[in-house]
């Protein structure tokens, strides 16, 4: 059964409402894959089948942002009315890569919720069929489950690409783009953890570099590249401008998430309230709060795994009082301006495909600016 679309038809207020019709097909393919894994696992081991059931449940509610960008970049550059099978499969592989990252990210951040429901880390009692595991052993089991399922999702993303009917040279370009995105994203994720564990206070430039690597490479640049590779435009559109746009838009995306994680509606985020504060994430908000009069009090709350909602709200108010919220919002606007300039430069080439692509990139920025969570 098709679940709620991950991007709504135009005019219905989704965060990213491009290519909505095609995304229903991508969603169907993701569901078909997960249903197939549940069935296949049931013949191997019921425990593995349970892991896939929990994974399928926690995938509901996303917006398929990255597959939409693959599809729309292809359509914009080619001017085509139909999306070929190869592009639909590239879009599906991109979402499977994203699901793998999310699953591993839950382990790194020790998050037990994903999109408002319990993920693998938070479903230990369901996995073992009872509550005989204590907290420490249960946490270890949940982490193992998420790592292993994340590995399988990562493998499936690559297998999906390997099975697409593409010319050999194009397939190699796709795989090279995926390899690069993985490397940069892993570097960003590792840096994210490293910054939160350092005894000194990293500069804002370090935090922004980490945020860019963590998000831009696979959230914006990779989907754009895959759509353009499939469209035959990867060697024609100015790669430098695409990289500049992706870096700025991806950083804006991450800065928005940082703001949502502290100042958004904590009961609508789909994660445990104030999880970034509880994990001690060294975001741009925290970097800018360092050295301000509130830092001594705020520092005592950061990284407390038992942080209550009351103390989380207190940390939120301290961050706001430090002026870092206003500074991050200003940086966010600067990144949007940088991305708009890069999109405009793409369209200035005079080529029809470039102009259409630039228009799509500008629409994307408008949609990102309207994000609410």
PDB file of C-alpha atoms in Angstrom, residues 53-218:
ATOM      1  CA  UNK A  53       9.908  -4.203   9.992  1.00  0.00           C
ATOM      2  CA  UNK A  54      11.153  -1.570  12.411  1.00  0.00           C
ATOM      3  CA  UNK A  55      13.230   0.018   9.639  1.00  0.00           C
ATOM      4  CA  UNK A  56      10.223   0.153   7.307  1.00  0.00           C
ATOM      5  CA  UNK A  57       8.140   1.794  10.015  1.00  0.00           C
ATOM      6  CA  UNK A  58      10.760   4.452  10.726  1.00  0.00           C
ATOM      7  CA  UNK A  59      11.095   5.418   7.035  1.00  0.00           C
ATOM      8  CA  UNK A  60       7.548   6.774   6.927  1.00  0.00           C
ATOM      9  CA  UNK A  61       7.054  10.520   6.987  1.00  0.00           C
ATOM     10  CA  UNK A  62      10.134  11.697   5.118  1.00  0.00           C
ATOM     11  CA  UNK A  63       9.928  14.082   2.169  1.00  0.00           C
ATOM     12  CA  UNK A  64      12.258  12.417  -0.384  1.00  0.00           C
ATOM     13  CA  UNK A  65      14.137  15.682  -0.809  1.00  0.00           C
ATOM     14  CA  UNK A  66      17.208  14.127  -2.441  1.00  0.00           C
ATOM     15  CA  UNK A  67      15.376  11.899  -4.958  1.00  0.00           C
ATOM     16  CA  UNK A  68      13.256  14.912  -5.918  1.00  0.00           C
ATOM     17  CA  UNK A  69      16.419  16.859  -6.685  1.00  0.00           C
ATOM     18  CA  UNK A  70      17.779  14.016  -8.855  1.00  0.00           C
ATOM     19  CA  UNK A  71      14.549  13.919 -10.853  1.00  0.00           C
ATOM     20  CA  UNK A  72      14.055  17.664 -11.124  1.00  0.00           C
ATOM     21  CA  UNK A  73      17.631  18.391 -12.201  1.00  0.00           C
ATOM     22  CA  UNK A  74      17.206  15.811 -14.983  1.00  0.00           C
ATOM     23  CA  UNK A  75      13.846  17.225 -16.086  1.00  0.00           C
ATOM     24  CA  UNK A  76      15.021  20.825 -15.922  1.00  0.00           C
ATOM     25  CA  UNK A  77      18.170  20.273 -17.945  1.00  0.00           C
ATOM     26  CA  UNK A  78      16.622  18.058 -20.616  1.00  0.00           C
ATOM     27  CA  UNK A  79      13.191  19.687 -20.837  1.00  0.00           C
ATOM     28  CA  UNK A  80      11.736  16.171 -20.914  1.00  0.00           C
ATOM     29  CA  UNK A  81       8.157  15.392 -19.885  1.00  0.00           C
ATOM     30  CA  UNK A  82       8.881  11.845 -18.739  1.00  0.00           C
ATOM     31  CA  UNK A  83      11.360  10.432 -16.273  1.00  0.00           C
ATOM     32  CA  UNK A  84      13.181   7.375 -17.648  1.00  0.00           C
ATOM     33  CA  UNK A  85      13.623   4.195 -15.667  1.00  0.00           C
ATOM     34  CA  UNK A  86      17.326   4.845 -15.096  1.00  0.00           C
ATOM     35  CA  UNK A  87      16.625   8.202 -13.433  1.00  0.00           C
ATOM     36  CA  UNK A  88      13.902   6.733 -11.209  1.00  0.00           C
ATOM     37  CA  UNK A  89      16.381   4.084 -10.095  1.00  0.00           C
ATOM     38  CA  UNK A  90      19.085   6.681  -9.447  1.00  0.00           C
ATOM     39  CA  UNK A  91      16.584   8.612  -7.351  1.00  0.00           C
ATOM     40  CA  UNK A  92      15.671   5.456  -5.430  1.00  0.00           C
ATOM     41  CA  UNK A  93      19.340   4.620  -4.830  1.00  0.00           C
ATOM     42  CA  UNK A  94      19.886   8.149  -3.506  1.00  0.00           C
ATOM     43  CA  UNK A  95      17.121   7.721  -0.935  1.00  0.00           C
ATOM     44  CA  UNK A  96      18.491   4.326   0.136  1.00  0.00           C
ATOM     45  CA  UNK A  97      21.868   5.990   0.673  1.00  0.00           C
ATOM     46  CA  UNK A  98      20.133   8.613   2.807  1.00  0.00           C
ATOM     47  CA  UNK A  99      18.349   5.938   4.866  1.00  0.00           C
ATOM     48  CA  UNK A 100      21.690   4.231   5.469  1.00  0.00           C
ATOM     49  CA  UNK A 101      23.183   7.491   6.709  1.00  0.00           C
ATOM     50  CA  UNK A 102      20.212   8.138   9.001  1.00  0.00           C
ATOM     51  CA  UNK A 103      20.433   4.656  10.476  1.00  0.00           C
ATOM     52  CA  UNK A 104      24.139   5.016  11.247  1.00  0.00           C
ATOM     53  CA  UNK A 105      23.607   8.593  12.414  1.00  0.00           C
ATOM     54  CA  UNK A 106      21.179   7.359  15.076  1.00  0.00           C
ATOM     55  CA  UNK A 107      24.003   5.246  16.507  1.00  0.00           C
ATOM     56  CA  UNK A 108      26.463   8.138  16.456  1.00  0.00           C
ATOM     57  CA  UNK A 109      23.982  10.501  18.127  1.00  0.00           C
ATOM     58  CA  UNK A 110      22.418   7.837  20.370  1.00  0.00           C
ATOM     59  CA  UNK A 111      18.965   8.870  19.138  1.00  0.00           C
ATOM     60  CA  UNK A 112      16.105   6.491  19.890  1.00  0.00           C
ATOM     61  CA  UNK A 113      13.496   8.297  17.767  1.00  0.00           C
ATOM     62  CA  UNK A 114      13.293   8.932  14.056  1.00  0.00           C
ATOM     63  CA  UNK A 115      10.432  10.864  12.422  1.00  0.00           C
ATOM     64  CA  UNK A 116       8.346  10.614  15.538  1.00  0.00           C
ATOM     65  CA  UNK A 117       8.567   6.829  16.021  1.00  0.00           C
ATOM     66  CA  UNK A 118      11.022   4.569  17.797  1.00  0.00           C
ATOM     67  CA  UNK A 119      13.944   3.558  15.606  1.00  0.00           C
ATOM     68  CA  UNK A 120      16.112   0.457  15.971  1.00  0.00           C
ATOM     69  CA  UNK A 121      17.928   1.877  18.996  1.00  0.00           C
ATOM     70  CA  UNK A 122      14.631   2.594  20.692  1.00  0.00           C
ATOM     71  CA  UNK A 123      12.974  -0.730  19.884  1.00  0.00           C
ATOM     72  CA  UNK A 124      15.118  -3.210  21.825  1.00  0.00           C
ATOM     73  CA  UNK A 125      12.149  -4.722  23.678  1.00  0.00           C
ATOM     74  CA  UNK A 126      10.440  -5.352  20.350  1.00  0.00           C
ATOM     75  CA  UNK A 127      13.608  -6.874  18.914  1.00  0.00           C
ATOM     76  CA  UNK A 128      14.129  -9.331  21.787  1.00  0.00           C
ATOM     77  CA  UNK A 129      10.436  -9.904  22.435  1.00  0.00           C
ATOM     78  CA  UNK A 130      10.599  -8.813  26.049  1.00  0.00           C
ATOM     79  CA  UNK A 131      12.204  -6.476  28.553  1.00  0.00           C
ATOM     80  CA  UNK A 132      14.836  -8.787  30.041  1.00  0.00           C
ATOM     81  CA  UNK A 133      17.705  -6.646  28.703  1.00  0.00           C
ATOM     82  CA  UNK A 134      19.043  -3.962  31.038  1.00  0.00           C
ATOM     83  CA  UNK A 135      19.731  -0.476  29.688  1.00  0.00           C
ATOM     84  CA  UNK A 136      23.415  -1.041  28.911  1.00  0.00           C
ATOM     85  CA  UNK A 137      22.966  -4.372  27.136  1.00  0.00           C
ATOM     86  CA  UNK A 138      19.835  -3.121  25.389  1.00  0.00           C
ATOM     87  CA  UNK A 139      21.696  -0.088  24.085  1.00  0.00           C
ATOM     88  CA  UNK A 140      24.461  -2.315  22.750  1.00  0.00           C
ATOM     89  CA  UNK A 141      21.954  -4.534  20.965  1.00  0.00           C
ATOM     90  CA  UNK A 142      20.150  -1.536  19.442  1.00  0.00           C
ATOM     91  CA  UNK A 143      23.432  -0.085  18.222  1.00  0.00           C
ATOM     92  CA  UNK A 144      24.431  -3.389  16.634  1.00  0.00           C
ATOM     93  CA  UNK A 145      21.046  -3.642  14.913  1.00  0.00           C
ATOM     94  CA  UNK A 146      21.286  -0.122  13.480  1.00  0.00           C
ATOM     95  CA  UNK A 147      24.880  -0.570  12.287  1.00  0.00           C
ATOM     96  CA  UNK A 148      24.067  -3.831  10.538  1.00  0.00           C
ATOM     97  CA  UNK A 149      20.866  -2.599   8.889  1.00  0.00           C
ATOM     98  CA  UNK A 150      22.662   0.588   7.845  1.00  0.00           C
ATOM     99  CA  UNK A 151      25.321  -1.572   6.193  1.00  0.00           C
ATOM    100  CA  UNK A 152      22.643  -3.472   4.271  1.00  0.00           C
ATOM    101  CA  UNK A 153      21.001  -0.233   3.115  1.00  0.00           C
ATOM    102  CA  UNK A 154      24.350   1.146   1.972  1.00  0.00           C
ATOM    103  CA  UNK A 155      25.001  -2.061   0.060  1.00  0.00           C
ATOM    104  CA  UNK A 156      21.574  -1.917  -1.580  1.00  0.00           C
ATOM    105  CA  UNK A 157      22.164   1.663  -2.748  1.00  0.00           C
ATOM    106  CA  UNK A 158      25.268   0.508  -4.635  1.00  0.00           C
ATOM    107  CA  UNK A 159      23.591  -2.644  -5.934  1.00  0.00           C
ATOM    108  CA  UNK A 160      20.743  -0.519  -7.252  1.00  0.00           C
ATOM    109  CA  UNK A 161      23.194   1.535  -9.307  1.00  0.00           C
ATOM    110  CA  UNK A 162      24.984  -1.598 -10.524  1.00  0.00           C
ATOM    111  CA  UNK A 163      21.731  -2.994 -11.918  1.00  0.00           C
ATOM    112  CA  UNK A 164      20.636   0.128 -13.811  1.00  0.00           C
ATOM    113  CA  UNK A 165      20.732  -0.134 -17.589  1.00  0.00           C
ATOM    114  CA  UNK A 166      23.320   2.597 -18.197  1.00  0.00           C
ATOM    115  CA  UNK A 167      26.300   2.927 -20.548  1.00  0.00           C
ATOM    116  CA  UNK A 168      29.480   1.862 -18.791  1.00  0.00           C
ATOM    117  CA  UNK A 169      31.071   5.324 -18.879  1.00  0.00           C
ATOM    118  CA  UNK A 170      27.991   6.932 -17.313  1.00  0.00           C
ATOM    119  CA  UNK A 171      27.794   4.259 -14.601  1.00  0.00           C
ATOM    120  CA  UNK A 172      31.421   4.981 -13.683  1.00  0.00           C
ATOM    121  CA  UNK A 173      30.650   8.697 -13.399  1.00  0.00           C
ATOM    122  CA  UNK A 174      27.697   7.908 -11.130  1.00  0.00           C
ATOM    123  CA  UNK A 175      29.814   5.658  -8.909  1.00  0.00           C
ATOM    124  CA  UNK A 176      32.616   8.240  -8.751  1.00  0.00           C
ATOM    125  CA  UNK A 177      30.116  10.889  -7.650  1.00  0.00           C
ATOM    126  CA  UNK A 178      28.717   8.584  -4.956  1.00  0.00           C
ATOM    127  CA  UNK A 179      32.208   7.683  -3.736  1.00  0.00           C
ATOM    128  CA  UNK A 180      33.151  11.349  -3.431  1.00  0.00           C
ATOM    129  CA  UNK A 181      29.918  12.233  -1.610  1.00  0.00           C
ATOM    130  CA  UNK A 182      30.423   9.382   0.849  1.00  0.00           C
ATOM    131  CA  UNK A 183      33.997  10.413   1.604  1.00  0.00           C
ATOM    132  CA  UNK A 184      33.146  14.073   2.201  1.00  0.00           C
ATOM    133  CA  UNK A 185      30.057  13.241   4.272  1.00  0.00           C
ATOM    134  CA  UNK A 186      31.965  10.795   6.468  1.00  0.00           C
ATOM    135  CA  UNK A 187      34.667  13.419   7.000  1.00  0.00           C
ATOM    136  CA  UNK A 188      31.989  15.887   8.059  1.00  0.00           C
ATOM    137  CA  UNK A 189      30.275  13.444  10.398  1.00  0.00           C
ATOM    138  CA  UNK A 190      33.566  12.469  12.030  1.00  0.00           C
ATOM    139  CA  UNK A 191      34.468  16.123  12.443  1.00  0.00           C
ATOM    140  CA  UNK A 192      31.064  16.738  14.032  1.00  0.00           C
ATOM    141  CA  UNK A 193      31.775  14.165  16.729  1.00  0.00           C
ATOM    142  CA  UNK A 194      35.370  15.340  17.136  1.00  0.00           C
ATOM    143  CA  UNK A 195      34.362  18.964  17.698  1.00  0.00           C
ATOM    144  CA  UNK A 196      31.941  17.984  20.460  1.00  0.00           C
ATOM    145  CA  UNK A 197      34.725  16.121  22.300  1.00  0.00           C
ATOM    146  CA  UNK A 198      37.455  18.749  22.071  1.00  0.00           C
ATOM    147  CA  UNK A 199      38.553  20.537  25.231  1.00  0.00           C
ATOM    148  CA  UNK A 200      39.011  23.830  23.408  1.00  0.00           C
ATOM    149  CA  UNK A 201      36.371  25.864  21.622  1.00  0.00           C
ATOM    150  CA  UNK A 202      36.498  25.409  17.827  1.00  0.00           C
ATOM    151  CA  UNK A 203      36.171  28.568  15.764  1.00  0.00           C
ATOM    152  CA  UNK A 204      33.019  29.264  13.784  1.00  0.00           C
ATOM    153  CA  UNK A 205      34.893  28.667  10.504  1.00  0.00           C
ATOM    154  CA  UNK A 206      35.683  25.101  11.601  1.00  0.00           C
ATOM    155  CA  UNK A 207      32.066  24.470  12.510  1.00  0.00           C
ATOM    156  CA  UNK A 208      30.809  25.840   9.188  1.00  0.00           C
ATOM    157  CA  UNK A 209      33.328  23.702   7.290  1.00  0.00           C
ATOM    158  CA  UNK A 210      32.166  20.629   9.196  1.00  0.00           C
ATOM    159  CA  UNK A 211      28.499  21.473   8.556  1.00  0.00           C
ATOM    160  CA  UNK A 212      29.142  21.959   4.848  1.00  0.00           C
ATOM    161  CA  UNK A 213      30.942  18.619   4.501  1.00  0.00           C
ATOM    162  CA  UNK A 214      28.344  16.805   6.564  1.00  0.00           C
ATOM    163  CA  UNK A 215      25.341  18.006   4.572  1.00  0.00           C
ATOM    164  CA  UNK A 216      26.141  19.648   1.235  1.00  0.00           C
ATOM    165  CA  UNK A 217      27.946  16.767  -0.481  1.00  0.00           C
ATOM    166  CA  UNK A 218      25.130  14.232  -0.396  1.00  0.00           C
TER     167      UNK A 218
END
